[in-house]
Short mmCIF file of C-alpha atoms in Angstrom, two decimals:
data_model
loop_
_atom_site.label_atom_id
_atom_site.label_comp_id
_atom_site.label_asym_id
_atom_site.label_seq_id
_atom_site.Cartn_x
_atom_site.Cartn_y
_atom_site.Cartn_z
CA UNK A 1 -2.94 11.73 0.52
CA UNK A 2 -6.73 11.49 0.30
CA UNK A 3 -8.45 12.38 3.55
CA UNK A 4 -11.72 10.62 4.34
CA UNK A 5 -13.88 12.42 6.88
CA UNK A 6 -16.42 10.20 8.59
CA UNK A 7 -19.39 11.51 10.53
CA UNK A 8 -20.72 11.09 13.09
CA UNK A 9 -18.00 9.83 15.41
CA UNK A 10 -20.55 7.72 17.25
CA UNK A 11 -24.17 6.65 16.96
CA UNK A 12 -26.61 5.36 19.55
CA UNK A 13 -29.40 3.53 17.77
CA UNK A 14 -32.36 1.58 19.07
CA UNK A 15 -32.86 -2.00 17.99
CA UNK A 16 -34.86 -1.95 14.78
CA UNK A 17 -33.86 1.62 14.05
CA UNK A 18 -31.88 3.09 11.17
CA UNK A 19 -28.32 4.38 11.12
CA UNK A 20 -26.64 6.57 8.54
CA UNK A 21 -22.89 7.18 8.28
CA UNK A 22 -21.26 9.72 6.01
CA UNK A 23 -17.83 9.49 4.41
CA UNK A 24 -16.56 12.57 2.58
CA UNK A 25 -13.38 12.55 0.55
CA UNK A 26 -10.90 15.38 0.02
CA UNK A 27 -10.91 14.57 -3.68
CA UNK A 28 -13.01 12.66 -6.18
CA UNK A 29 -12.80 8.89 -5.81
CA UNK A 30 -13.66 8.18 -9.44
CA UNK A 31 -10.76 6.22 -10.89
CA UNK A 32 -9.51 6.88 -14.41
CA UNK A 33 -11.10 3.58 -15.37
CA UNK A 34 -14.51 4.91 -14.34
CA UNK A 35 -14.85 2.80 -11.19
CA UNK A 36 -15.10 4.23 -7.69
CA UNK A 37 -13.09 2.28 -5.14
CA UNK A 38 -14.86 3.30 -1.95
CA UNK A 39 -15.54 0.45 0.44
CA UNK A 40 -17.14 0.04 3.87
CA UNK A 41 -15.90 -2.20 6.68
CA UNK A 42 -17.24 -3.16 10.09
CA UNK A 43 -14.93 -4.03 12.93
CA UNK A 44 -16.80 -5.92 15.61
CA UNK A 45 -15.37 -5.92 19.14
CA UNK A 46 -12.24 -8.07 19.32
CA UNK A 47 -12.27 -8.89 15.61
CA UNK A 48 -10.53 -7.80 12.43
CA UNK A 49 -12.40 -5.50 10.05
CA UNK A 50 -14.77 -7.27 7.70
CA UNK A 51 -15.95 -6.06 4.30
CA UNK A 52 -19.56 -4.97 4.05
CA UNK A 53 -19.82 -2.93 0.87
CA UNK A 54 -17.39 -2.63 -2.04
CA UNK A 55 -17.26 -0.04 -4.80
CA UNK A 56 -19.82 2.23 -3.17
CA UNK A 57 -22.94 0.09 -3.29
CA UNK A 58 -22.17 -3.62 -3.77
CA UNK A 59 -22.87 -5.85 -0.82
CA UNK A 60 -20.16 -8.40 -0.14
CA UNK A 61 -21.06 -12.08 -0.01
CA UNK A 62 -23.28 -12.90 2.96
CA UNK A 63 -24.02 -9.29 3.92
CA UNK A 64 -27.74 -8.77 4.54
CA UNK A 65 -29.72 -6.26 2.50
CA UNK A 66 -30.19 -4.18 5.67
CA UNK A 67 -26.84 -2.68 4.68
CA UNK A 68 -26.76 -0.32 1.72
CA UNK A 69 -24.19 2.05 0.30
CA UNK A 70 -24.66 5.04 -1.94
CA UNK A 71 -22.91 8.14 -3.17
CA UNK A 72 -20.59 9.39 -5.85
CA UNK A 73 -17.58 11.61 -6.39
CA UNK A 74 -16.65 12.78 -2.92
CA UNK A 75 -19.76 12.04 -0.82
CA UNK A 76 -20.74 8.58 0.30
CA UNK A 77 -23.21 7.11 2.75
CA UNK A 78 -23.68 3.79 4.50
CA UNK A 79 -27.16 3.06 5.78
CA UNK A 80 -28.11 0.31 8.16
CA UNK A 81 -31.80 -0.39 8.50
CA UNK A 82 -33.52 -2.50 11.15
CA UNK A 83 -30.43 -2.39 13.36
CA UNK A 84 -29.68 -5.67 15.14
CA UNK A 85 -27.42 -6.39 18.13
CA UNK A 86 -24.71 -7.90 15.93
CA UNK A 87 -24.34 -4.60 14.05
CA UNK A 88 -22.50 -2.96 16.90
CA UNK A 89 -18.90 -2.04 16.30
CA UNK A 90 -16.85 0.52 14.42
CA UNK A 91 -17.56 1.27 10.78
CA UNK A 92 -14.78 2.47 8.50
CA UNK A 93 -14.74 3.70 4.93
CA UNK A 94 -11.70 2.93 2.78
CA UNK A 95 -10.66 4.40 -0.55
CA UNK A 96 -8.39 2.53 -2.95
CA UNK A 97 -8.79 4.82 -5.93
CA UNK A 98 -5.70 6.85 -5.11
CA UNK A 99 -2.38 5.76 -3.66
CA UNK A 100 -1.85 5.34 -0.81
CA UNK A 101 -5.12 3.72 0.25
CA UNK A 102 -6.63 5.61 3.16
CA UNK A 103 -9.28 4.94 5.79
CA UNK A 104 -11.84 7.12 7.48
CA UNK A 105 -11.43 7.60 11.22
CA UNK A 106 -14.36 5.35 12.05
CA UNK A 107 -17.91 5.60 13.39
CA UNK A 108 -18.81 3.67 16.53
CA UNK A 109 -22.30 2.20 16.50
CA UNK A 110 -23.80 1.43 19.87
CA UNK A 111 -27.17 -0.15 20.50
CA UNK A 112 -29.66 1.38 22.92
CA UNK B 1 -11.26 -21.36 3.39
CA UNK B 2 -8.94 -18.39 3.21
CA UNK B 3 -6.64 -18.11 6.22
CA UNK B 4 -4.04 -15.49 7.08
CA UNK B 5 -2.01 -15.97 10.26
CA UNK B 6 0.39 -13.28 11.43
CA UNK B 7 3.26 -14.01 13.79
CA UNK B 8 6.37 -12.29 15.06
CA UNK B 9 4.96 -9.46 17.13
CA UNK B 10 6.04 -8.50 20.60
CA UNK B 11 7.69 -5.86 22.77
CA UNK B 12 10.73 -4.14 21.30
CA UNK B 13 12.80 -1.14 22.31
CA UNK B 14 12.91 1.99 20.16
CA UNK B 15 15.52 1.74 17.44
CA UNK B 16 15.35 -2.03 17.28
CA UNK B 17 13.99 -4.27 14.54
CA UNK B 18 11.22 -6.84 14.17
CA UNK B 19 10.12 -9.09 11.34
CA UNK B 20 6.48 -10.05 10.97
CA UNK B 21 5.38 -13.12 9.05
CA UNK B 22 2.02 -13.98 7.54
CA UNK B 23 1.34 -17.58 6.60
CA UNK B 24 -1.56 -18.07 4.22
CA UNK B 25 -3.74 -20.86 2.84
CA UNK B 26 -6.98 -21.35 0.96
CA UNK B 27 -6.17 -19.32 -2.15
CA UNK B 28 -3.62 -19.13 -4.94
CA UNK B 29 -0.92 -17.18 -3.15
CA UNK B 30 1.39 -16.87 -6.15
CA UNK B 31 -1.06 -14.61 -7.98
CA UNK B 32 -2.20 -12.66 -4.91
CA UNK B 33 -1.36 -9.05 -4.15
CA UNK B 34 -0.60 -8.87 -0.46
CA UNK B 35 -0.84 -5.95 1.92
CA UNK B 36 0.12 -4.95 5.45
CA UNK B 37 -2.19 -2.62 7.38
CA UNK B 38 -1.89 -1.49 10.98
CA UNK B 39 -4.29 -0.24 13.63
CA UNK B 40 -3.02 2.17 16.23
CA UNK B 41 -4.07 2.13 19.89
CA UNK B 42 -6.47 4.94 18.99
CA UNK B 43 -8.11 2.56 16.46
CA UNK B 44 -6.89 4.45 13.39
CA UNK B 45 -6.29 2.17 10.40
CA UNK B 46 -3.24 2.82 8.24
CA UNK B 47 -2.24 1.02 5.05
CA UNK B 48 1.51 0.36 5.05
CA UNK B 49 2.65 -1.63 2.04
CA UNK B 50 1.65 -3.81 -0.88
CA UNK B 51 3.54 -6.39 -2.90
CA UNK B 52 2.18 -7.52 -6.24
CA UNK B 53 2.65 -10.92 -7.87
CA UNK B 54 5.33 -12.32 -10.17
CA UNK B 55 3.48 -11.32 -13.33
CA UNK B 56 3.77 -7.73 -12.12
CA UNK B 57 7.44 -8.19 -11.23
CA UNK B 58 6.62 -8.21 -7.53
CA UNK B 59 6.03 -4.47 -7.69
CA UNK B 60 6.11 -2.91 -4.21
CA UNK B 61 4.54 0.25 -2.87
CA UNK B 62 4.85 1.82 0.59
CA UNK B 63 3.25 4.47 2.71
CA UNK B 64 5.67 7.36 2.46
CA UNK B 65 6.17 7.62 6.21
CA UNK B 66 7.52 4.06 6.51
CA UNK B 67 9.53 3.96 3.30
CA UNK B 68 13.15 3.20 4.08
CA UNK B 69 12.34 1.63 7.46
CA UNK B 70 9.85 -1.09 6.50
CA UNK B 71 10.39 -3.76 3.84
CA UNK B 72 7.68 -6.04 2.50
CA UNK B 73 8.67 -9.33 0.88
CA UNK B 74 7.11 -12.64 -0.05
CA UNK B 75 8.00 -16.28 -0.51
CA UNK B 76 5.62 -17.90 -2.98
CA UNK B 77 7.01 -21.36 -2.17
CA UNK B 78 5.84 -20.90 1.43
CA UNK B 79 2.66 -18.89 0.64
CA UNK B 80 3.94 -16.29 3.05
CA UNK B 81 4.45 -12.55 3.17
CA UNK B 82 6.73 -10.66 5.51
CA UNK B 83 7.23 -7.19 6.94
CA UNK B 84 10.71 -6.28 8.12
CA UNK B 85 10.54 -3.27 10.39
CA UNK B 86 13.74 -1.42 11.29
CA UNK B 87 14.51 1.55 13.51
CA UNK B 88 11.18 1.15 15.25
CA UNK B 89 9.59 4.14 16.97
CA UNK B 90 7.02 4.35 19.73
CA UNK B 91 4.46 5.52 17.19
CA UNK B 92 4.82 2.19 15.39
CA UNK B 93 2.99 0.57 18.30
CA UNK B 94 -0.06 -1.04 16.73
CA UNK B 95 -1.81 -4.22 15.70
CA UNK B 96 -0.41 -5.30 12.34
CA UNK B 97 -2.68 -7.06 9.87
CA UNK B 98 -1.82 -9.03 6.78
CA UNK B 99 -4.53 -8.73 4.12
CA UNK B 100 -5.41 -10.29 0.80
CA UNK B 101 -8.27 -8.91 -1.27
CA UNK B 102 -11.13 -8.66 1.25
CA UNK B 103 -9.58 -11.00 3.79
CA UNK B 104 -7.72 -9.98 6.93
CA UNK B 105 -5.68 -11.97 9.39
CA UNK B 106 -6.37 -11.77 13.11
CA UNK B 107 -3.51 -9.34 13.57
CA UNK B 108 -0.36 -9.33 15.67
CA UNK B 109 0.52 -6.78 18.35
CA UNK B 110 3.73 -4.80 18.15
CA UNK B 111 4.67 -2.64 21.12
CA UNK B 112 7.62 -0.28 20.87
CA UNK B 113 8.64 0.95 24.29
CA UNK B 114 11.70 1.37 26.44
#
């Protein structure tokens, strides 16, 4: 199975600051159809995970442009600029290129 | 509005069975590919199973570690998907989520303990 390694495990960011989360895959996430099925989710306290970014860099409906995704192959990054209080929670990457789908272990974002 | 509501969780002894249900609304269920995902007490997320739609002959795939113990099924007439879990183990303790595309239910807790 594909292993997704997320770093750091936790982040303590000041309001208005910037956060960067890395997700590295044990193998390339480029599908045979040319697409890369690497997505980012945020799980807010007490809630189910919600989609932020799909296919590396596409913001889901309603997600502010403070969130951006980048990367290719095996290395991917989620950046959150101008951090706001509602951004706190655990961020997960998910790959659906290979079966079975697998998740990263999560990065907890806390606000100073 | 897409809604996914899981039911059927609870406390069960090791070796016993449990069947989870997920009632859905707000989208065309008959053409939807449905999934079950769980979150362990340590917050690890684990995909469990997927069932495709009729046009794909209801093709099913499982996480290898639950194959043979868990069974996913669907009833298009009720817009519902199910997860039958047999021979439960303590490590199956988790919140179980039903998902469709980018939508997740609120989850249902399953605790396996003697």
